Structures are given as structure tokens and as C-alpha cells.
XYZ file of C-alpha atoms in Angstrom:
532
model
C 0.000 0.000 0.000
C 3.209 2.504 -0.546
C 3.231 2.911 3.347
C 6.859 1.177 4.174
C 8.802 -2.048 3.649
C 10.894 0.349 0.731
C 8.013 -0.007 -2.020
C 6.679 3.120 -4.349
C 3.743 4.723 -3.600
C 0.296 3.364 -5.627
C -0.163 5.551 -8.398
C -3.340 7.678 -8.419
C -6.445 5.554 -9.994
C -4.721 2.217 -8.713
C -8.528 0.826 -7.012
C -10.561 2.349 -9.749
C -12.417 5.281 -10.362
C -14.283 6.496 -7.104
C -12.661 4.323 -5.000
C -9.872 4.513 -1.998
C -8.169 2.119 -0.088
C -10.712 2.723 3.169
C -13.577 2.007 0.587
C -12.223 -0.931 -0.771
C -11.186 -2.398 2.912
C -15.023 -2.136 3.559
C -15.518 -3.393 0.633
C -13.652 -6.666 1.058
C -14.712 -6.617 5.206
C -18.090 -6.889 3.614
C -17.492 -10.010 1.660
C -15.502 -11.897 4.087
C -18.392 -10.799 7.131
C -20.685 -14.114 5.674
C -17.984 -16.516 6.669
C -16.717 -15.085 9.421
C -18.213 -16.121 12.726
C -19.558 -12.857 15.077
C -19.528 -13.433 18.225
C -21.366 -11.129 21.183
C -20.004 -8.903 23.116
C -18.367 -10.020 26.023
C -17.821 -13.438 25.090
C -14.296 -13.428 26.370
C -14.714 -12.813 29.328
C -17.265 -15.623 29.970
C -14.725 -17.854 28.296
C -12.297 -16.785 31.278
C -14.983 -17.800 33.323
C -15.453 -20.773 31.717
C -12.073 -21.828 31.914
C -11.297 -21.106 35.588
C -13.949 -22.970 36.385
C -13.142 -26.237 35.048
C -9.742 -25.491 36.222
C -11.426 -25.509 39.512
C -12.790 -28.701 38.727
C -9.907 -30.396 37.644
C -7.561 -29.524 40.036
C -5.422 -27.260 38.140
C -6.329 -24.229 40.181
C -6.806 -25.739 43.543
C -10.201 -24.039 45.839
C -9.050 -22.717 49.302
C -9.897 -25.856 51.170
C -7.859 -28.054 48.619
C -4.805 -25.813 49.553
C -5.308 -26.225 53.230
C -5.712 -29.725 53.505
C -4.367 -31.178 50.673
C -0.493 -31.688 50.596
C -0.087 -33.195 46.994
C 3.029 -35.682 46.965
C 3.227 -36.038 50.549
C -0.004 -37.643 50.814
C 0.399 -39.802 48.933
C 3.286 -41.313 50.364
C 1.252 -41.781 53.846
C -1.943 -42.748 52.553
C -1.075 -44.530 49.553
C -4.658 -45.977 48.617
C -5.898 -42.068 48.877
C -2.877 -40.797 46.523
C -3.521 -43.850 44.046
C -7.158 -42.544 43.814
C -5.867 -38.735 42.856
C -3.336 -40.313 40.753
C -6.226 -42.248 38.617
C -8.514 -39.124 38.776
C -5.333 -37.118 37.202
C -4.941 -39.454 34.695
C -9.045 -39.606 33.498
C -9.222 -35.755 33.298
C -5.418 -36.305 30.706
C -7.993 -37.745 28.472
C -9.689 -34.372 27.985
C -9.827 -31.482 27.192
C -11.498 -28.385 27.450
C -13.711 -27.199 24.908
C -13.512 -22.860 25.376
C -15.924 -22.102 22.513
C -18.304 -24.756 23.371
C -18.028 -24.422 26.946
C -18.054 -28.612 27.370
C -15.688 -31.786 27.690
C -14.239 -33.400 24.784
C -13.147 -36.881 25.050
C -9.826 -37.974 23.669
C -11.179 -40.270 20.453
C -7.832 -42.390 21.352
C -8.295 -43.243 24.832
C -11.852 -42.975 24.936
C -13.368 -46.419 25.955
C -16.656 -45.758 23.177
C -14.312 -44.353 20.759
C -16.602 -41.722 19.301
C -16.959 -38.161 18.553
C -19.043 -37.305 21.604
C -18.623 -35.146 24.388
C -18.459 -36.110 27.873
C -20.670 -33.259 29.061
C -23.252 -33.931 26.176
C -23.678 -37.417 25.541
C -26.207 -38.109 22.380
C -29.214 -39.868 24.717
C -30.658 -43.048 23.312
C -31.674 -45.215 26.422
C -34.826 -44.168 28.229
C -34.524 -42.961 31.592
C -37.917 -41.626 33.072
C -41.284 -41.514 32.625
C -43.997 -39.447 33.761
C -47.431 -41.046 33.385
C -50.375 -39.289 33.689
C -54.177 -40.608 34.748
C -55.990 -42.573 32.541
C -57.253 -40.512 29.051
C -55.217 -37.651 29.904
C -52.595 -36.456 27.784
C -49.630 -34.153 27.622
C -50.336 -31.577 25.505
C -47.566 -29.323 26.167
C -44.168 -29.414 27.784
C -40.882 -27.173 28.942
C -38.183 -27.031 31.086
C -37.359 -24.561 33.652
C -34.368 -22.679 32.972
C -32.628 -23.753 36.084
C -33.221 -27.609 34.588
C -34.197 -28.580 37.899
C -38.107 -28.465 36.817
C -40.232 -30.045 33.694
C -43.638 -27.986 33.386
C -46.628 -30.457 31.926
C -49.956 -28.842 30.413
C -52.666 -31.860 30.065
C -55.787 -32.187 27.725
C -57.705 -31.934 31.373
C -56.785 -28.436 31.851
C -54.201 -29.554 34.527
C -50.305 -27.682 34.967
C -48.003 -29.452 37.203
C -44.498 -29.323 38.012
C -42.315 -32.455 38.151
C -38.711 -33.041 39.239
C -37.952 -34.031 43.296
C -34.639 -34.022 44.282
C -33.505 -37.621 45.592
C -32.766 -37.877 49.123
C -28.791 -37.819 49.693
C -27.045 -40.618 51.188
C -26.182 -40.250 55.196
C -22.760 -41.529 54.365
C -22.430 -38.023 52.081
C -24.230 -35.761 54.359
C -21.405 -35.734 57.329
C -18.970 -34.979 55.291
C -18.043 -31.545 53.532
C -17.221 -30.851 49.718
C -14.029 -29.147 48.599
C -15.873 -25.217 48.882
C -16.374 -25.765 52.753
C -20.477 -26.757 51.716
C -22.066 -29.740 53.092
C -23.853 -31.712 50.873
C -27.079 -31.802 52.306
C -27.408 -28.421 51.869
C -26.179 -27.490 48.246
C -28.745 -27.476 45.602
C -29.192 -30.588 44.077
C -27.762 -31.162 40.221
C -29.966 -32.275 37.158
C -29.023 -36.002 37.815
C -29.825 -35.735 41.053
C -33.500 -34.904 40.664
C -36.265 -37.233 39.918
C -38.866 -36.092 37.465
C -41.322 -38.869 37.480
C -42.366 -37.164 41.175
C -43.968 -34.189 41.692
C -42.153 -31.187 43.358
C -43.297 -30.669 46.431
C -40.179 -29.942 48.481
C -40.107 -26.080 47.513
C -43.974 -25.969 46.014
C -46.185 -26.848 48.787
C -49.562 -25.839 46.652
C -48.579 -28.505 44.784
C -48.356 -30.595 48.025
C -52.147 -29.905 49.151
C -53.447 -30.409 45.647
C -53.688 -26.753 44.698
C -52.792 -26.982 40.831
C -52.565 -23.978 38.665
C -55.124 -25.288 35.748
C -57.311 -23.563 33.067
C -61.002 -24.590 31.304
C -59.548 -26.593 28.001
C -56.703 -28.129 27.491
C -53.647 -26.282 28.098
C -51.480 -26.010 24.680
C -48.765 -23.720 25.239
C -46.332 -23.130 27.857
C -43.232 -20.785 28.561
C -40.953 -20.225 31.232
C -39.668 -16.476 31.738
C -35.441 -16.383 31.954
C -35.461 -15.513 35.210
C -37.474 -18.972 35.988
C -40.085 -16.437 38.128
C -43.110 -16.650 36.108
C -44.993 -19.378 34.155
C -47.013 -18.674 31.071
C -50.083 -20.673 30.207
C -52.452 -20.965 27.135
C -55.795 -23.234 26.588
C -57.695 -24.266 23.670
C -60.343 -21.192 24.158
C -57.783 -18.782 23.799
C -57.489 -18.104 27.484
C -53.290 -16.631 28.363
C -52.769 -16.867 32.000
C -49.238 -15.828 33.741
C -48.110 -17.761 37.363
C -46.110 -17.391 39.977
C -44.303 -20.567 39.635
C -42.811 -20.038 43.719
C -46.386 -19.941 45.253
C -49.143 -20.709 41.996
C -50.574 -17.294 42.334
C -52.063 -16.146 38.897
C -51.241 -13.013 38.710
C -52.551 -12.222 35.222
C -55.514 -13.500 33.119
C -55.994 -12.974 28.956
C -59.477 -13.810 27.997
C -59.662 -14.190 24.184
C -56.244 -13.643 23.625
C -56.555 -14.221 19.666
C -60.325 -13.942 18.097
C -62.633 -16.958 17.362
C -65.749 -17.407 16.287
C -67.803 -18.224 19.018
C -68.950 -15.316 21.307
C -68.033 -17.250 24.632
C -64.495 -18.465 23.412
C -60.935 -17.651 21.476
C -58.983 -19.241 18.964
C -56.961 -21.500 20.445
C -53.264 -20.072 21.230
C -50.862 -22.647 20.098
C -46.993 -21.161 20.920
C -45.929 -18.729 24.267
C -43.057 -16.794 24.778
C -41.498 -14.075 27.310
C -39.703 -11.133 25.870
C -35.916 -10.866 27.222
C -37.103 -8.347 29.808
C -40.351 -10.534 30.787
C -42.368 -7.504 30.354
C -44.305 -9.068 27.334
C -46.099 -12.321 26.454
C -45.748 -13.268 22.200
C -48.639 -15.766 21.662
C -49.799 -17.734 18.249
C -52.658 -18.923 17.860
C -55.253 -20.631 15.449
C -56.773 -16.758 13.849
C -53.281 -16.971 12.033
C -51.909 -14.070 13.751
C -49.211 -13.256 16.175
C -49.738 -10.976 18.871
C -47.806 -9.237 21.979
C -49.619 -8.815 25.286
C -48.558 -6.829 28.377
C -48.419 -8.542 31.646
C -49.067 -4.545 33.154
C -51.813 -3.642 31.206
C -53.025 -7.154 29.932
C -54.151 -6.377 26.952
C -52.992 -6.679 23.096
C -49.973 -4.058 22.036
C -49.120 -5.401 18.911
C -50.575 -7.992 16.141
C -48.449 -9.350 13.330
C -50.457 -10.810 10.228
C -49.653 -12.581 7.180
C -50.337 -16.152 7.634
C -52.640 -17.903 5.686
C -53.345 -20.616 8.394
C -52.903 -20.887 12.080
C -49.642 -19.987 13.710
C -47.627 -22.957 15.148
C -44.528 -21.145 16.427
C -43.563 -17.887 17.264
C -40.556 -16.643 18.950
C -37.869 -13.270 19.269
C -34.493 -13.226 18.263
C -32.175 -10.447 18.087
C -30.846 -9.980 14.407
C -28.699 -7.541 12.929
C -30.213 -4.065 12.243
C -29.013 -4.615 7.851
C -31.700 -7.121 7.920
C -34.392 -5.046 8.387
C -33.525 -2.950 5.647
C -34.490 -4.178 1.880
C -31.870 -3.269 0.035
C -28.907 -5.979 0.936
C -26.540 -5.368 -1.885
C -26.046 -1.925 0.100
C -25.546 -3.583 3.400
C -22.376 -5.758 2.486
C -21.103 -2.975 0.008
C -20.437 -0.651 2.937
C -20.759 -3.340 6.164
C -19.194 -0.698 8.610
C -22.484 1.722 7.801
C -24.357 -0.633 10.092
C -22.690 -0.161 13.314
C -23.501 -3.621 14.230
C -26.770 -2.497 15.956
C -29.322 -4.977 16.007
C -33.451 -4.871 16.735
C -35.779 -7.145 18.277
C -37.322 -9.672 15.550
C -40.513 -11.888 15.432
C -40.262 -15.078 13.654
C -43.545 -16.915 13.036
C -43.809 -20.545 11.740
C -47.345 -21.630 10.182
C -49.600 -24.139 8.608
C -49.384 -22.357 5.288
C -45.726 -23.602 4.776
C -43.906 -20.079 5.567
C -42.008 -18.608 8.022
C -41.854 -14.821 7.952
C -40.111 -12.210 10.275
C -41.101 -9.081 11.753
C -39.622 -6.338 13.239
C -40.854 -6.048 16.972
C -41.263 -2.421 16.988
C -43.066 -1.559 14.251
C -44.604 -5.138 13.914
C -44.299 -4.547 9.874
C -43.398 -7.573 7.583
C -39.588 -7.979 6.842
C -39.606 -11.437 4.572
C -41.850 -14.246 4.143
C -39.808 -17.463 3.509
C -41.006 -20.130 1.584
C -38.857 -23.875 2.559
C -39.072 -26.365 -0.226
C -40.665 -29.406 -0.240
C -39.441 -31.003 -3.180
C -36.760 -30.542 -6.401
C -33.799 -30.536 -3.783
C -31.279 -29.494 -5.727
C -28.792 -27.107 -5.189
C -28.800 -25.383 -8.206
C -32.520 -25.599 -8.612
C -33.240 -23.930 -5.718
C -31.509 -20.791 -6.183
C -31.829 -20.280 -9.585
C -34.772 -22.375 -10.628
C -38.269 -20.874 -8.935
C -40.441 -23.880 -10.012
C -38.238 -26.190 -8.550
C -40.468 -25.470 -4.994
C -43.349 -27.863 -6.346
C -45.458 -27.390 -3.099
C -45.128 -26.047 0.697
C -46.288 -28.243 3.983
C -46.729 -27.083 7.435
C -44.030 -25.416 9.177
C -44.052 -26.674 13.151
C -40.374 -25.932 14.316
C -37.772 -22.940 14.345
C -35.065 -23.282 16.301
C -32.743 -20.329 16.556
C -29.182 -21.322 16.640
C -26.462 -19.520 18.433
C -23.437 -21.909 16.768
C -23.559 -21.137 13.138
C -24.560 -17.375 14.498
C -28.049 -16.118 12.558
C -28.710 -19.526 11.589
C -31.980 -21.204 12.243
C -32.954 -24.578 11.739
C -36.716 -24.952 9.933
C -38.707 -28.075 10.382
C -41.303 -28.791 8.000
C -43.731 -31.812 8.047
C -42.275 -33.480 5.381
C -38.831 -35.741 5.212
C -36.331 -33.027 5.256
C -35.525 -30.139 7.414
C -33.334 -27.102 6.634
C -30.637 -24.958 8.482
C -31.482 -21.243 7.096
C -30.572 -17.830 7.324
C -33.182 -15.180 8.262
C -32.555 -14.029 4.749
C -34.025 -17.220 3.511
C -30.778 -19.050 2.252
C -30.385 -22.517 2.894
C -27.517 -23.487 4.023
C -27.798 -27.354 4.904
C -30.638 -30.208 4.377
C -31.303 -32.534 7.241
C -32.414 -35.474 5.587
C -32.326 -39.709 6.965
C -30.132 -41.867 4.644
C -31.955 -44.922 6.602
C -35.365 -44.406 5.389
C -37.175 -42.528 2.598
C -40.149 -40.161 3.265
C -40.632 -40.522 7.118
C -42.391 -37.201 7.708
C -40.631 -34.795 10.864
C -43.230 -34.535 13.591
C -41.405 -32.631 15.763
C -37.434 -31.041 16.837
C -35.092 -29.994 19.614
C -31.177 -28.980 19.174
C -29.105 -29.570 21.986
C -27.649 -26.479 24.174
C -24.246 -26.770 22.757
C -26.298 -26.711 19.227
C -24.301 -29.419 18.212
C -27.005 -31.812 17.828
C -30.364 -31.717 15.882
C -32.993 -34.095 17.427
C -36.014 -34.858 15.052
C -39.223 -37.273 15.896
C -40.555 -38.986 13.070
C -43.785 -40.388 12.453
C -42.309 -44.097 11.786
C -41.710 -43.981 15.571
C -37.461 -43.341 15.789
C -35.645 -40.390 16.625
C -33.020 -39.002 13.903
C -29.876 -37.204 15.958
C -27.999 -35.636 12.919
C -24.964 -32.913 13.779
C -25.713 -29.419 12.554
C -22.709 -28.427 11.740
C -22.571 -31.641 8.837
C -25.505 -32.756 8.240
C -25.244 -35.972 8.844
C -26.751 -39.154 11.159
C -25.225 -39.305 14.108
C -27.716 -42.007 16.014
C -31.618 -43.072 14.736
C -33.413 -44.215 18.239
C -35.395 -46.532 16.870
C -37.618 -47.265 20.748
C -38.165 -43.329 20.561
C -41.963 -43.534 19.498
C -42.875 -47.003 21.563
C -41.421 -45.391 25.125
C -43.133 -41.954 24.264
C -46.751 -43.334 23.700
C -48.908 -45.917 25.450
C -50.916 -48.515 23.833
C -54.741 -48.627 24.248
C -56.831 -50.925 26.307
C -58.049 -53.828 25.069
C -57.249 -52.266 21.455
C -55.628 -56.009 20.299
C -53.379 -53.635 18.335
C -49.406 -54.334 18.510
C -46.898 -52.068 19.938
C -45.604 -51.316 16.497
C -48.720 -50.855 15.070
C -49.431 -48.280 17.788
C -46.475 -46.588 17.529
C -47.102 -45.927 13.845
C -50.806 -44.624 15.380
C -49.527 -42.370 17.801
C -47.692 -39.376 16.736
C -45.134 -38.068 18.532
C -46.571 -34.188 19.276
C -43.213 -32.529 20.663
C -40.110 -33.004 22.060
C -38.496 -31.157 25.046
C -34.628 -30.885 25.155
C -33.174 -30.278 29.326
C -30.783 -27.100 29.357
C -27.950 -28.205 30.716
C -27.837 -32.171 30.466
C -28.174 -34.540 27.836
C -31.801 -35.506 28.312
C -34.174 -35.860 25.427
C -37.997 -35.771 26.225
C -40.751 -36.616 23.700
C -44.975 -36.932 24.164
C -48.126 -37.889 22.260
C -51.097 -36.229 22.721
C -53.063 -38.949 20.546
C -56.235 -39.451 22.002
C -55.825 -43.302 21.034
C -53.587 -44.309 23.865
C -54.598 -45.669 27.410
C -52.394 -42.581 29.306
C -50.467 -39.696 28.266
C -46.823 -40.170 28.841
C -43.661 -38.146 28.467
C -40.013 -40.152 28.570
C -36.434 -38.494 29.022
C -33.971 -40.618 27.473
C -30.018 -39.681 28.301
């Protein structure tokens, strides 16, 4: 660039007419930007935290009480069965390694007894672990984790909302003793594999202990969880929204006819929930094909997105990138330092009519309606080929991924399912090389978004990884632990599994478990089983 090293200066003209060399930087910034990762701000710092942590774990960077009563080789030498133990616990944690940008446990392939590509922390689950049963002809029609994973919220056809997960009693051997922080471990809260979720919790919800359930009229079809785990959101088949307080099952706010219907008395029926980031605002879809946001102070409607053709299966915000509200792309990656990387609160709606389309939150105008294919999956045919999309199917699932970054993974009921950007490009097909047209009932991704978890309605579970696209495990007793067969129906278990549809799956927060239901009205009992 003629600024040192010896070289001549550029001549004049050298990047073309109207340009300079700050213009073409941006220029080129703008180009690479697609394939360059962005990560938010602050993310080093909780990759610090991250790490000191598991150094903390492991050893490495020893707590207080480890320095005060641990003496390294010199225990060893007078207890020798206690320093053989440390010795072997060294040597386990040699064959990892810590994952910073994934914040997990990866197993050395080499020494690893299994010899596969997964991670300690997140195991793909394929062995079923617990089951919650309901009563007889009641189903689950809706299900969600708390954020703290120590909870697993259940909505039933009767109307009922109940809370499961009991921590197990600790051992009296454990509780005279003290951890390595100075805590007993009677009294630290318990950890996911610790609780039991086939029991109701009762130790900290004692309305749930004298039979006071938080319930509604109809069944209850939608359920959310605000972030800070405070306040549960509820929706029923008359389009009744009702907000909890999960601590003592006070309602503290009550939506009648949340979305419009055509019977005087009731709603439409509100199929999706979710809190806004600050849990000031409830975003609710329902069966009037329209999206709407309710506040919890005023309880009533502030905003209504419309557009769909047919009733509203998902809806959800996401922060995106402020250039993607704006129609003119080519202008955006031209000059990609114009932007400021600002970014706006989105809506993204998933419907029956076979599109998703985004919104912008504030205005609640329309920013792109996208259109998956069904069929002609062909690379070339589907960007430059229009009539290669020979029909659309219902959209049930968007998943917003944070690993690719504004990525989202679109689940159709058909055999395929897509990971997209929210400018409509597709940018892997999720597809089983097993079997050929087993529909996608249903979809989860793991925390780490590693793994893509996808019910299908030949009864197995399809893990594929996101990043490749490809198989990782097919759960083939996914559909027959998930349902329950009916009484006296003479009817197989395979033949019942084919019956009953898986209706959703549930994916914990922090552990490996995988939860799927039915809410087929064919079975003896609803059901819901975590595998791990």
C-alpha cells in the first residue's frame, strides 16, 4: 500500500475510479463478514470464566480448602490408597480437554473407551430414563423445562399444569462430610441427575403438596418459562393466556380471548408462548393466524403481526442484525461498517401455510416471508430455478441457533428439514439416509447446538450434527417409550407406535436428556419419557 517495507507509492487511480483504499477495505470486510463467525459482546470474558472454572474442577487451580488440607506428593506417600485414587482421577481428566468455545468436555477419540466423537458433558441420549405417566385418558399436551433444569412444566388435555422433578434424598454416608468449597452436601442445591422427574415437586412448592394446581377450562397447549425462571405462562384451547407465579401458583394475570374466534363465549386456540428478554411481554400464536404481543401490566394486546394464511404454530424473538431489516442488501455488504452492528428485536412466526416470515418487533411490519421447499432438492434448482419449490407443507419448528450465528434450523412436516438464514438461504438439508419419506413430527437442538434431534412419524428419533448434516444415532424405541398402547385395542406395539404421533419433544438445558410426548387421544395414558 506505498506505506513502508521500501516499495513506491500506488499511483493515483490504482482501485478504480471512485474508489480509496478505506472504501475498498469495507468493501472486502463486507465479503468476508458471511464466513466469518460474530460473536457477542463479552464473550471473552465468559470464556475466562469458563475456563477457571473447570480449572477448579480439575484440580489445576486448587479451591481454598484443597490448599489447606491437601499436601499433593506427601499424601500420597502416607496414605497410599488415597494418593492412588488422585493419581487415577489425574490421569481420566489427561484424556480431555477443554472445549472454550463450546463451553463442554471433549473426550480424547484415542483413549476414549466408546471411541466416538461425543462429548463427555453432552452425551447423544438413546436409552430411556424416566417416565412421567399421567391418569388414565389424559394427555400431555404441552411441555418445557425450567431454565434452572431442575423443573419439567406439563400442560394436560384436562386443563391440569403441574411441576415435576424431586430431588432424591442424599445418602447419610455423604451428608457428614463436607465438599471441597467448605459446603455440606445436604445443603447445596441438588444437580440435574440428582433430581427425579417422574415425582412431583413438592419440596419447595407446597400448593402442589395440598393439591392446589394452577389449571385452566380446556386443554392447556402452550407453555413458557420467563429467563429468570419467576413466572410461568399458560395458554388453553379457548384462547385463554394466563401468567403464574411458579414459587407460590398465584395467577397473577388472566388474557381472555387472547386471539379472536368465532364463538362469542371463546378464542382461537393459542398454540406457541413466549417471554420477551425483559419478561415484560407475552408473544402468543394462535389458530386466527396471527401473532400478537400482550402486556403482563396492562393485559391487553400491544401489537398484532399478520400474514399467515393458516394458524400460527410457532412464534418466537431473536435479536438480528439491524441490515436485515432494511431491503436493500446489496447496500448492506457494500459498505458493512455503515451498520454499526446495531441490532433490533425480531418476530419469527412458523405456520400451517408452509412459511415462516419475520417481523420487526417495533413496528410489527413484515420484513420477509420465507417459503422452505418441499421437493426438487437441488442445489442449483433452488436458487436459480423458482419452479423447482413444487409445493409447501406445514411449518411446526424454528429453532434459533447460536453456533452457526443467525442460523436457524426450519422443520417442515415433510422428510427433510433445513438450516437457514433469516434471509431465507439454505444453508444445509437434514435429511435420513436410513429411510425414505418418514415425515418430521417434531425437533429440539441440543444447548451446545451441536445436535439436531427430530421425531418422526415411523416412531425413531433421527440425531444428525448441525454443523454436517449428517446421522449421528436413529433411536429406533423413541416412538414405543413416548406413547402408550390402548386398552383392550388387540393392536401391537408397532402398530401403535405408527398410530400415535409423537406431538413434541423437550430438550433439558444443561444435560443430555431428550424428552418426547403424544397427545393422541388413542392411547390408554399420556406419557412423556427423558432418554439420556
Amino acid at each position: 500500500d506505498g506505506g513502508g517495507g521500501g516499495g513506491a507509492p500506488l499511483p493515483p487511480g490504482y482501485y478504480g475510479p471512485e474508489n480509496d483504499k478505506s472504501r475498498m477495505r469495507r468493501r472486502i470486510a463486507g465479503l468476508l463478514e458471511r464466513h466469518v463467525p460474530e460473536l457477542p459482546k463479552g464473550r471473552l470474558a465468559c470464556l475466562l470464566q469458563q475456563s477457571v472454572k473447570w480449572q477448579c474442577h480439575t484440580g489445576a487451580y486448587p479451591t481454598v480448602a484443597r490448599m489447606l488440607h491437601d499436601d499433593g506428593e506427601d499424601d500420597e506417600a502416607l496414605d497410599p490408597e488415597d494418593g492412588a485414587k488422585r493419581s487415577k482421577k489425574r490421569k481420566k481428566h489427561a484424556d480431555m480437554r477443554f472445549d472454550l468455545l463450546l463451553g463442554n468436555v471433549v473426550v480424547d477419540k484415542k483413549k476414549s473407551r466408546r471411541g466416538s466423537s461425543e462429548t463427555a458433558a453432552e452425551r447423544i441420549p438413546g436409552k430411556a430414563y424416566q417416565t412421567i405417566k399421567l391418569g388414565k385418558k389424559t394427555f400431555v399436551e404441552s411441555a418445557c423445562f425450567h431454565p434452572d433444569g431442575m423443573g419439567l412444566v406439563t400442560g394436560s388435555s384436562d386443563g391440569f399444569i403441574e411441576v415435576w422433578g424431586e430431588p432424591n434424598k442424599r445418602n447419610k454416608s455423604s451428608e457428614g462430610g463436607n465438599d471441597d468449597d467448605g459446603q455440606s452436601p445436604s445443603s447445596a442445591p441438588p444437580k440435574p441427575h440428582e433430581v427425579n422427574f417422574e415425582k412431583l415437586r413438592t419440596s419447595d412448592l407446597p400448593y402442589q403438596k395440598n393439591d392446589e394446581l394452577m389449571s385452566h377450562d380446556a386443554a392447556v397447549l402452550a407453555l413458557a418459562v420467563s429467563r429468570d425462571g419467576t413466572m410461568l405462562a399458560s395458554a388453553c384451547a379457548h384462547g385463554t393466556i394466563s401468567v403464574w407465579r411458579l414459587e407460590t401458583g398465584r395467577l397473577l394475570r388472566r388474557i381472555e380471548r387472547a386471539h379472536g374466534g368465532s364463538s362469542a363465549k371463546d378464542g382461537a386456540a393459542v398454540t406457541c408462548l413466549e417471554f420477551s428478554p425483559d419478561s415484560s411481554r407475552v408473544l402468543s400464536g394462535g389458530h386466527d393466524a396471527t401473532v400478537r404481543e400482550h402486556g403482563l401490566l396492562s393485559s391487553r394486546m400491544m401489537k398484532q403481526f399478520v400474514g399467515h394464511a393458516s394458524y400460527v404454530n410457532c412464534a418466537s424473538y431473536v435479536a438480528l442484525p439491524d441490515f436485515l431489516s432494511n431491503d436493500d442488501e446489496a447496500d448492506a455488504v457494500d459498505d458493512p461498517l455503515s451498520k454499526d452492528r446495531a441490532r433490533f428485536l425480531a418476530v419469527v412466526s412458523a405456520s400451517a401455510d408452509g412459511t415462516v416470515r419475520i417481523y420487526h418487533g417495533r413496528t410489527a411490519e413484515a420484513i420477509r416471508s420465507i417459503n422452505p421447499p418441499v421437493a426438487g432438492l437441488s442445489s442449483a434448482g433452488l436458487v436459480r430455478e423458482s419452479n423447482s419449490v413444487v409445493r409447501s407443507t406445514s411449518v411446526h419448528t424454528v429453532l434459533h441457533l447460536h453456533a452457526p450465528p443467525q442460523t436457524m434450523v426450519v422443520v417442515p412436516r415433510a422428510s427433510r428439514a433445513f438450516l437457514m438464514s433469516y434471509t431465507g438461504s439454505i444453508l444445509r438439508v437434514y435429511a435420513r439416509d436410513d429411510v425414505q419419506g418418514a415425515n418430521y413430527l417434531a425437533g429440539g437442538v441440543s444447548r451446545s447446538n451441536r445436535y439436531l434431534f427430530l421425531a418422526c412419524d415411523d416412531g425413531k428419533c433421527a440425531v444428525f450434527d448441525v454443523m454436517s448434516g449428517s446421522v449421528e444415532r436413529i433411536v429406533n424405541s423413541f416412538g414405543k417409550e413416548c406413547t402408550t398402547s390402548a386398552a383392550g385395542g388387540g393392536e401391537s406395539d408397532s402398530a401403535m407406535t405408527r398410530r400415535a404421533e409423537i406431538s413434541g419433544v423437550v430438550v433439558h438445558p444443561h444435560c443430555g436428556y431428550l424428552g418426547g410426548y403424544s397427545n393422541d387421544r388413542g392411547q390408554k395414558r399420556g406419557v412423556l419419557t427423558l432418554f439420556k
